[in-house]
Short mmCIF file of C-alpha atoms in Angstrom, two decimals:
data_model
loop_
_atom_site.label_atom_id
_atom_site.label_comp_id
_atom_site.label_asym_id
_atom_site.label_seq_id
_atom_site.Cartn_x
_atom_site.Cartn_y
_atom_site.Cartn_z
CA MET A 9 -9.18 38.18 -7.10
CA LYS A 10 -10.43 36.57 -3.85
CA ILE A 11 -9.95 32.90 -3.32
CA VAL A 12 -11.95 31.11 -0.59
CA PRO A 13 -11.80 27.29 -0.46
CA ALA A 14 -15.19 25.72 -1.12
CA THR A 15 -14.46 22.84 1.28
CA VAL A 16 -12.92 22.37 4.60
CA PRO A 17 -9.09 21.40 4.43
CA ARG A 18 -8.13 17.83 4.61
CA THR A 19 -6.12 18.56 7.69
CA VAL A 20 -9.10 19.92 9.54
CA VAL A 21 -11.33 16.98 8.45
CA THR A 22 -8.62 14.57 9.52
CA ARG A 23 -8.24 16.20 12.97
CA VAL A 24 -12.00 16.31 13.53
CA MET A 25 -12.38 12.66 12.54
CA LEU A 26 -9.48 11.69 14.73
CA ALA A 27 -10.99 13.64 17.69
CA TRP A 28 -14.31 11.97 16.97
CA ALA A 29 -12.67 8.55 16.99
CA VAL A 30 -10.80 9.23 20.26
CA LEU A 31 -13.80 10.69 21.99
CA THR A 32 -16.01 7.78 20.85
CA LEU A 33 -13.41 5.28 22.06
CA LEU A 34 -13.14 7.07 25.43
CA ALA A 35 -16.85 7.45 25.78
CA GLY A 36 -17.40 3.88 24.77
CA MET A 37 -14.94 2.64 27.27
CA VAL A 38 -16.67 4.76 29.99
CA VAL A 39 -20.12 3.48 29.07
CA LEU A 40 -18.79 -0.07 28.84
CA TYR A 41 -17.28 0.22 32.33
CA VAL A 42 -20.51 1.58 33.81
CA GLU A 43 -22.57 -0.97 32.01
CA LEU A 44 -20.42 -3.84 33.19
CA GLY A 45 -20.65 -2.43 36.72
CA ARG A 46 -24.41 -2.33 36.36
CA VAL A 47 -24.46 -5.98 35.04
CA ASN A 48 -22.08 -6.98 37.78
CA ARG A 49 -24.42 -5.64 40.46
CA MET A 50 -27.53 -7.04 38.85
CA VAL A 51 -26.03 -10.56 38.44
CA LEU A 52 -24.70 -10.44 41.98
CA GLY A 53 -28.13 -9.54 43.16
CA LEU A 54 -29.71 -12.44 41.26
CA ALA A 55 -27.04 -14.88 42.40
CA THR A 56 -27.24 -13.70 46.09
CA ASN A 57 -31.05 -13.93 46.13
CA GLU A 58 -30.93 -17.33 44.57
CA THR A 59 -28.31 -18.48 47.06
CA LYS A 60 -30.54 -17.54 49.98
CA ARG A 61 -32.98 -20.27 48.86
CA PHE A 62 -30.26 -22.70 49.82
CA THR A 63 -28.59 -21.08 52.88
CA GLU A 64 -31.39 -19.44 54.76
CA HIS A 65 -32.36 -22.50 56.78
CA ILE A 66 -28.92 -23.91 57.40
CA GLU A 67 -28.23 -24.04 61.07
CA GLY A 68 -24.93 -25.99 60.96
CA ILE A 69 -22.31 -27.17 58.55
CA GLY A 70 -20.46 -30.19 59.73
CA PRO A 71 -20.14 -33.94 59.20
CA GLU A 72 -23.36 -34.69 60.83
CA HIS A 73 -25.20 -32.37 58.38
CA VAL A 74 -23.64 -33.75 55.13
CA GLU A 75 -26.30 -36.12 54.14
CA ALA A 76 -29.14 -33.62 54.41
CA LEU A 77 -27.07 -30.85 52.75
CA GLU A 78 -26.04 -33.03 49.87
CA GLN A 79 -29.75 -33.82 49.03
CA ARG A 80 -30.58 -30.13 49.09
CA ALA A 81 -27.49 -29.25 47.03
CA LYS A 82 -28.36 -31.76 44.30
CA GLU A 83 -31.81 -30.28 43.97
CA PHE A 84 -30.33 -26.72 44.04
CA VAL A 85 -27.88 -27.17 41.11
CA GLN A 86 -30.79 -28.20 38.94
CA GLY A 87 -31.72 -24.53 38.77
CA ASP A 88 -29.39 -21.57 37.71
CA PHE A 89 -26.33 -22.66 39.70
CA ILE A 90 -24.09 -25.10 37.76
CA SER A 91 -21.86 -25.87 40.82
CA LEU A 92 -22.05 -25.51 44.58
CA ARG A 93 -19.50 -26.14 47.34
CA LEU A 94 -19.80 -25.71 51.03
CA TYR A 95 -16.80 -24.99 53.28
CA GLY A 96 -16.58 -25.09 57.06
CA LEU A 97 -15.02 -22.30 59.14
CA ASP A 98 -11.72 -24.03 58.75
CA LYS A 99 -12.05 -23.51 55.05
CA LYS A 100 -12.19 -27.34 54.33
CA LYS A 101 -14.65 -28.55 51.71
CA ILE A 102 -17.75 -30.15 53.28
CA LEU A 103 -19.57 -31.09 50.12
CA GLU A 104 -19.79 -30.40 46.42
CA ALA A 105 -22.69 -30.71 43.91
CA LEU A 106 -22.28 -30.20 40.19
CA ASP A 107 -24.65 -29.78 37.25
CA PRO A 108 -23.41 -32.30 34.63
CA GLY A 109 -24.32 -29.85 31.89
CA GLY A 110 -22.03 -27.09 33.13
CA GLU A 111 -18.75 -28.96 33.11
CA GLY A 112 -17.31 -27.08 30.04
CA SER A 113 -18.07 -23.66 31.61
CA ARG A 114 -16.62 -24.72 35.00
CA ARG A 115 -13.34 -25.69 33.36
CA SER A 116 -12.98 -22.11 32.08
CA LEU A 117 -13.34 -20.58 35.56
CA PRO A 118 -10.41 -19.65 37.66
CA GLU A 119 -9.99 -21.27 41.11
CA HIS A 120 -11.29 -19.18 43.92
CA VAL A 121 -9.10 -18.23 46.94
CA HIS A 122 -11.52 -19.15 49.67
CA ASP A 123 -10.96 -16.32 51.95
CA LEU A 124 -13.12 -13.48 53.15
CA ALA A 125 -11.54 -10.66 55.08
CA PRO A 126 -13.11 -9.68 58.29
CA GLY A 127 -16.25 -7.58 57.56
CA GLU A 128 -16.23 -8.60 53.84
CA LEU A 129 -19.74 -9.68 52.78
CA ASP A 130 -18.94 -11.56 49.60
CA HIS A 131 -16.50 -12.17 46.81
CA HIS A 132 -17.67 -12.40 43.31
CA HIS A 133 -16.29 -12.74 39.77
CA LEU A 134 -18.22 -12.12 36.50
CA LEU A 135 -17.06 -13.44 33.20
CA TRP A 136 -18.32 -14.55 29.79
CA VAL A 137 -17.62 -18.22 28.76
CA ASP A 138 -18.63 -19.30 25.27
CA GLY A 139 -21.30 -16.67 25.10
CA ARG A 140 -22.68 -17.57 28.58
CA LEU A 141 -22.67 -15.10 31.37
CA LEU A 142 -21.46 -16.61 34.60
CA MET A 143 -20.79 -15.34 38.11
CA GLN A 144 -18.59 -17.17 40.70
CA VAL A 145 -19.63 -16.18 44.13
CA LEU A 146 -18.23 -16.82 47.63
CA LEU A 147 -20.61 -15.87 50.40
CA PRO A 148 -20.61 -16.41 54.19
CA VAL A 149 -23.22 -18.68 55.59
CA ALA A 150 -24.78 -17.67 58.89
CA GLY A 151 -27.52 -19.17 61.02
CA SER A 152 -30.60 -17.60 62.28
CA ASP A 153 -28.73 -16.34 65.21
CA GLY A 154 -26.33 -14.45 63.00
CA ILE A 155 -23.32 -16.64 63.77
CA MET A 156 -21.25 -17.55 60.82
CA ARG A 157 -21.38 -21.26 60.01
CA GLY A 158 -19.09 -21.49 56.98
CA TYR A 159 -18.78 -20.48 53.33
CA PHE A 160 -21.00 -21.03 50.22
CA GLU A 161 -19.27 -21.08 46.80
CA GLY A 162 -21.18 -21.45 43.62
CA VAL A 163 -21.24 -20.62 39.96
CA TYR A 164 -24.33 -18.94 38.82
CA GLU A 165 -25.29 -18.94 35.14
CA VAL A 166 -27.57 -16.10 33.97
CA ASN A 167 -30.38 -17.42 31.88
CA ALA A 168 -30.42 -16.80 28.08
CA ASP A 169 -33.30 -14.28 28.22
CA THR A 170 -31.65 -12.18 30.74
CA VAL A 171 -28.32 -12.39 28.81
CA ARG A 172 -30.11 -11.12 25.66
CA ASP A 173 -31.60 -8.19 27.73
CA ILE A 174 -28.21 -7.36 29.08
CA LYS A 175 -26.55 -7.37 25.59
CA ALA A 176 -29.35 -5.37 24.19
CA GLY A 177 -29.11 -2.81 26.91
CA MET A 178 -25.36 -2.49 26.61
CA MET A 179 -25.55 -2.15 22.81
CA THR A 180 -28.36 0.48 23.10
CA ASN A 181 -26.28 2.49 25.52
CA LEU A 182 -23.13 2.33 23.48
CA ALA A 183 -25.10 3.27 20.33
CA LEU A 184 -26.58 6.25 22.08
CA THR A 185 -23.20 7.37 23.28
CA PHE A 186 -21.63 6.94 19.85
CA GLY A 187 -24.49 8.88 18.33
CA VAL A 188 -24.22 11.69 20.80
CA VAL A 189 -20.46 11.98 20.24
CA LEU A 190 -21.13 11.89 16.45
CA VAL A 191 -23.69 14.62 16.63
CA THR A 192 -21.41 16.73 18.76
CA ALA A 193 -18.52 16.19 16.30
CA ALA A 194 -20.73 17.10 13.42
CA VAL A 195 -21.74 20.42 15.18
CA LEU A 196 -18.21 21.18 16.01
CA TYR A 197 -17.12 20.37 12.51
CA SER A 198 -19.63 22.90 11.08
CA VAL A 199 -18.39 25.57 13.52
CA ILE A 200 -14.77 24.78 12.66
CA ALA A 201 -15.65 24.71 8.92
CA ALA A 202 -17.21 28.16 9.16
CA LEU A 203 -14.31 29.55 11.21
CA ASN A 204 -11.81 27.97 8.90
CA ARG A 205 -13.39 29.49 5.82
CA SER A 206 -13.34 32.85 7.48
CA LEU A 207 -9.70 32.41 8.46
CA VAL A 208 -8.67 31.29 5.01
CA SER A 209 -10.51 34.13 3.43
CA LEU A 210 -8.74 36.58 5.71
CA SER A 211 -5.39 34.85 5.04
CA SER A 212 -5.92 35.01 1.31
CA ASP A 213 -6.90 38.74 1.51
CA LEU A 214 -3.73 39.44 3.51
CA LEU A 215 -1.58 37.48 1.10
CA LYS A 216 -3.22 39.19 -1.79
CA SER A 217 -2.45 42.56 -0.16
CA ASN A 218 1.15 41.53 0.33
CA ILE A 219 1.53 40.54 -3.21
CA GLU A 220 0.04 43.81 -4.41
CA LEU A 221 2.42 45.64 -2.03
CA MET A 222 5.35 43.64 -3.65
CA GLU A 223 4.21 44.61 -7.08
CA VAL A 224 3.76 48.27 -6.14
CA LEU A 225 7.15 48.51 -4.49
CA GLY A 226 8.80 46.72 -7.38
CA SER A 227 7.08 48.95 -9.95
CA ALA A 228 7.97 52.18 -8.10
CA ILE A 229 11.52 51.22 -8.13
CA ALA A 230 11.49 50.06 -11.77
CA LEU A 231 10.15 53.52 -12.70
CA ARG A 232 13.24 55.10 -11.32
CA ASP A 233 15.45 54.12 -14.28
CA SER A 234 12.72 53.60 -16.94
CA VAL A 235 9.58 55.13 -18.45
CA THR A 236 7.59 52.02 -17.52
CA ASP A 237 7.53 49.30 -14.83
CA ALA A 238 7.24 46.63 -17.54
CA HIS A 239 10.84 45.55 -16.76
CA ASN A 240 9.62 44.06 -13.43
CA TYR A 241 6.87 42.11 -15.05
CA ARG A 242 9.07 40.90 -17.91
CA VAL A 243 11.81 39.62 -15.60
CA THR A 244 9.07 37.96 -13.42
CA ALA A 245 7.68 36.20 -16.46
CA TYR A 246 11.08 35.04 -17.53
CA ALA A 247 11.79 33.87 -13.89
CA MET A 248 8.62 31.82 -13.73
CA SER A 249 9.36 30.11 -17.00
CA MET A 250 12.97 29.33 -16.05
CA GLY A 251 11.81 28.00 -12.66
CA GLU A 252 9.27 25.80 -14.39
CA ALA A 253 11.79 24.62 -16.97
CA LEU A 254 14.22 23.72 -14.17
CA GLN A 255 11.37 22.07 -12.15
CA ILE A 256 12.50 23.81 -9.00
CA PRO A 257 10.22 23.36 -5.81
CA ALA A 258 7.20 25.60 -5.64
CA ARG A 259 8.41 27.37 -2.55
CA GLN A 260 11.69 28.21 -4.19
CA LEU A 261 9.93 29.36 -7.32
CA ARG A 262 7.72 31.77 -5.24
CA ASN A 263 11.00 33.12 -3.70
CA LEU A 264 12.38 33.60 -7.12
CA ILE A 265 9.19 35.51 -8.15
CA ALA A 266 9.43 37.76 -5.13
CA GLY A 267 13.05 38.30 -5.88
CA ALA A 268 12.26 39.23 -9.46
CA PHE A 269 9.82 41.94 -8.35
CA LEU A 270 12.18 43.35 -5.68
CA HIS A 271 15.65 42.72 -7.10
CA ASP A 272 16.53 46.41 -7.33
CA ALA A 273 14.73 47.51 -4.22
CA GLY A 274 17.94 49.29 -3.04
CA LYS A 275 17.77 51.67 -6.10
CA ILE A 276 15.27 53.75 -4.21
CA GLY A 277 18.27 55.09 -2.28
CA VAL A 278 20.39 55.94 -5.40
CA SER A 279 20.18 59.47 -6.77
CA ASP A 280 18.77 60.07 -10.27
CA THR A 281 22.09 61.72 -11.24
CA ILE A 282 23.76 58.42 -11.03
CA LEU A 283 20.88 56.14 -11.89
CA LEU A 284 20.00 57.90 -15.10
CA LYS A 285 23.42 58.94 -16.25
CA SER A 286 23.86 58.27 -19.96
CA GLY A 287 27.65 57.87 -19.95
CA SER A 288 29.98 55.61 -18.04
CA LEU A 289 30.00 55.85 -14.30
CA THR A 290 33.13 57.01 -12.46
CA PRO A 291 34.65 54.58 -9.87
CA ALA A 292 33.09 56.66 -7.07
CA GLU A 293 29.66 56.62 -8.83
CA MET A 294 29.97 52.89 -9.50
CA GLU A 295 30.65 52.29 -5.86
CA THR A 296 27.54 54.31 -4.97
CA MET A 297 25.48 52.32 -7.49
CA ARG A 298 26.73 49.03 -5.98
CA ARG A 299 25.34 50.16 -2.66
CA HIS A 300 21.83 49.48 -3.97
CA VAL A 301 22.43 45.81 -3.14
CA SER A 302 23.03 46.29 0.57
CA LEU A 303 20.23 49.01 0.62
CA GLY A 304 17.85 46.47 -0.87
CA VAL A 305 18.86 43.84 1.64
CA GLY A 306 18.14 46.22 4.44
CA ILE A 307 14.66 47.05 3.00
CA ILE A 308 13.63 43.38 2.43
CA ALA A 309 14.95 42.29 5.88
CA ASN A 310 12.25 44.30 7.45
CA ALA A 311 9.45 42.51 5.68
CA GLY A 312 9.27 39.04 7.18
CA TRP A 313 7.15 37.44 4.46
CA LEU A 314 9.52 38.69 1.72
CA LEU A 315 12.64 37.21 3.22
CA GLY A 316 12.59 34.62 0.48
CA ALA A 317 13.45 37.32 -2.00
CA LEU A 318 16.77 38.06 -0.26
CA ASP A 319 18.90 35.58 -2.23
CA VAL A 320 17.98 37.41 -5.53
CA VAL A 321 18.22 40.86 -3.97
CA GLU A 322 21.58 40.28 -2.39
CA PHE A 323 23.30 38.00 -4.95
CA HIS A 324 21.98 38.81 -8.42
CA HIS A 325 25.14 40.76 -9.23
CA GLU A 326 27.48 38.00 -8.27
CA LYS A 327 29.29 36.32 -11.22
CA PHE A 328 29.96 32.71 -11.88
CA ASP A 329 33.75 33.25 -11.82
CA GLY A 330 33.65 35.24 -8.58
CA SER A 331 34.33 38.62 -10.08
CA GLY A 332 30.85 40.07 -9.16
CA TYR A 333 29.71 42.02 -6.19
CA LEU A 334 29.07 42.43 -3.17
CA LYS A 335 30.72 39.29 -1.82
CA GLY A 336 32.56 37.91 -4.71
CA LEU A 337 30.89 34.52 -4.64
CA ALA A 338 31.46 31.97 -7.33
CA ASP A 339 29.87 28.79 -8.88
CA GLY A 340 27.63 26.94 -6.59
CA ALA A 341 28.22 29.27 -3.62
CA ILE A 342 25.86 31.73 -5.39
CA PRO A 343 22.28 30.74 -4.54
CA LEU A 344 20.39 29.09 -7.41
CA SER A 345 17.76 31.74 -7.73
CA ALA A 346 20.41 34.48 -7.92
CA ARG A 347 22.25 32.55 -10.67
CA ILE A 348 18.91 32.12 -12.54
CA PHE A 349 18.11 35.78 -12.21
CA ALA A 350 21.43 37.10 -13.26
CA ILE A 351 20.81 35.71 -16.73
CA ILE A 352 17.23 37.00 -16.85
CA ASP A 353 18.17 40.46 -15.63
CA VAL A 354 20.99 40.97 -18.02
CA PHE A 355 18.93 39.62 -20.92
CA ASP A 356 16.06 41.98 -20.37
CA ALA A 357 18.34 44.96 -19.83
CA LEU A 358 19.86 44.20 -23.26
CA VAL A 359 16.63 43.89 -25.30
CA SER A 360 14.89 46.84 -23.40
CA ARG A 361 14.94 50.50 -24.10
CA ARG A 362 16.14 52.71 -21.28
CA PRO A 363 16.60 56.47 -21.03
CA TYR A 364 20.26 56.01 -21.60
CA LYS A 365 20.33 53.29 -24.24
CA GLU A 366 18.52 51.63 -27.18
CA PRO A 367 17.48 47.98 -27.11
CA LEU A 368 19.60 45.26 -28.75
CA PRO A 369 18.09 42.79 -31.23
CA PHE A 370 17.33 39.41 -29.77
CA ASP A 371 20.16 37.59 -31.50
CA GLU A 372 22.77 40.20 -30.39
CA ALA A 373 21.50 39.98 -26.81
CA MET A 374 21.82 36.21 -26.87
CA ALA A 375 25.33 36.53 -28.27
CA VAL A 376 26.27 38.82 -25.32
CA LEU A 377 24.94 36.14 -22.90
CA GLU A 378 26.96 33.41 -24.68
CA ARG A 379 30.14 35.50 -24.28
CA GLY A 380 29.44 35.51 -20.48
CA ARG A 381 29.19 31.69 -20.28
CA GLY A 382 31.36 30.34 -17.40
CA THR A 383 32.41 33.90 -16.41
CA HIS A 384 29.33 35.86 -15.70
CA PHE A 385 26.72 33.03 -16.06
CA ASP A 386 26.30 29.49 -14.88
CA PRO A 387 26.72 27.42 -18.10
CA ALA A 388 24.17 24.83 -17.27
CA LEU A 389 21.48 27.45 -16.46
CA LEU A 390 22.37 29.42 -19.57
CA ASP A 391 21.72 26.28 -21.66
CA VAL A 392 18.23 26.02 -20.21
CA PHE A 393 17.52 29.74 -20.93
CA GLN A 394 18.82 29.40 -24.46
CA GLY A 395 16.34 26.49 -24.95
CA ILE A 396 13.28 28.60 -24.10
CA ALA A 397 14.41 32.06 -24.90
CA THR A 398 13.20 32.40 -28.50
CA GLU A 399 9.62 31.33 -27.80
CA LEU A 400 9.54 33.12 -24.40
CA TYR A 401 10.85 36.45 -25.82
CA GLY A 402 8.36 36.18 -28.61
CA GLN A 403 5.45 35.82 -26.18
CA VAL A 404 6.63 38.50 -23.86
CA SER A 405 7.53 41.05 -26.60
CA ALA A 406 4.10 40.53 -28.26
CA CYS A 407 2.27 41.80 -25.17
CA ASP A 408 1.61 45.45 -24.50
CA ASP A 409 2.39 46.56 -20.91
CA ALA A 410 -1.26 46.09 -19.76
CA ALA A 411 -1.60 42.52 -21.09
CA LEU A 412 1.75 41.68 -19.63
CA ARG A 413 0.60 42.84 -16.23
CA ARG A 414 -2.57 40.72 -16.50
CA ILE A 415 -0.77 37.58 -17.54
CA VAL A 416 1.97 37.91 -14.84
CA ARG A 417 -0.49 38.68 -12.08
CA SER A 418 -2.63 35.77 -12.98
CA ARG A 419 0.39 33.35 -12.91
CA VAL A 420 1.66 34.95 -9.70
CA ALA A 421 -1.78 34.25 -8.12
CA GLU A 422 -1.43 30.59 -9.09
CA TYR A 423 1.88 30.29 -7.32
CA PHE A 424 0.95 32.40 -4.15
CA LEU A 425 -2.79 32.41 -3.58
CA LEU A 426 -3.66 29.00 -4.90
CA ALA A 427 -0.57 27.61 -3.09
CA ASP A 428 -1.90 29.17 0.01
CA GLU A 429 -5.22 27.57 -0.37
CA ALA A 430 -3.53 24.16 -0.97
CA ALA A 431 -1.46 24.67 2.19
CA HIS A 432 -4.71 25.13 4.17
CA GLY A 433 -6.12 22.03 2.44
#
């Protein structure tokens, strides 16, 4: 079974959209900055050229020139300037002319600091006031001899047609920028989508291979003390049903499944003489048999992706009252997955045929489990198992080995492969 997501994961989509938004914002800010600079230069040029109409023939700014200058200023503010002031070299105001229609706009303008540094040609300030584009300029006034006479300060209002052109130009450039960024993001999205599908496919193939390896290893071990590997698939089926009944988190259930397949991994290091002995084991043989737990831990510890199985491998022979092995843990100190599996493992061992024993009937096996309540088994977990055991045993025992393998593999795929797809989405 090969599972490849049909769509790009939500995380990738979210990141691409976030990157597009950020790039659009940054590009928009840059374009806006450039456009405002262009508008600033354009309006300054318009205002400067208009100002020359007033200043180019001024040969002096002083009390003796006021009357003539006032007449020219009144005529001047009837054009695109809504206010005009002249200052002498001492920075004292000589005259002022105002366009009555521009009073509201003038109130919104900041006061200028009437100062030009040596060598500075002008001072200007561009701003929008009630949808009107204004520029406040402060320019030096020089005579035909090039000698500075004073200062000209005025507020220039860009006419409505020019404002519309400026806005249209800015919006066009911003739209083009957003479009380019959007197209770029779409192209990158397609590339990322293709790469992601390939990556997820490889990831799923690798995970599938790991699951198959888990099954093969578990089956090989199960065959050591049985004529079939069905024990591994039965306990895995029981484990999944118990996990679902307990509503444990999906990650913990996947660890329980891995532990069910590999619980007896260490038996690969136990000799057949002990493993298949029909009679009781001697104390020395029992000690050797118990070593399969530590051997299993050593095997699983070398497979990073199977580390979740360690709790079952290491602790499934612990008992609820602390009399188990290897560490003699009790009660809640035993990991939940190991407490669950202890019930499942013993139950399947009781109802299964082995080279050294015949299977017990279902009711007798359940009676054995009940006798272990509170000593061998967690009472609360045993209650859950008793609630599902009859139906579950009927389903599992009705399957031949091949059907059981198919069912378990399909359900394992749901928990591992489909969970991997969801994680990428």
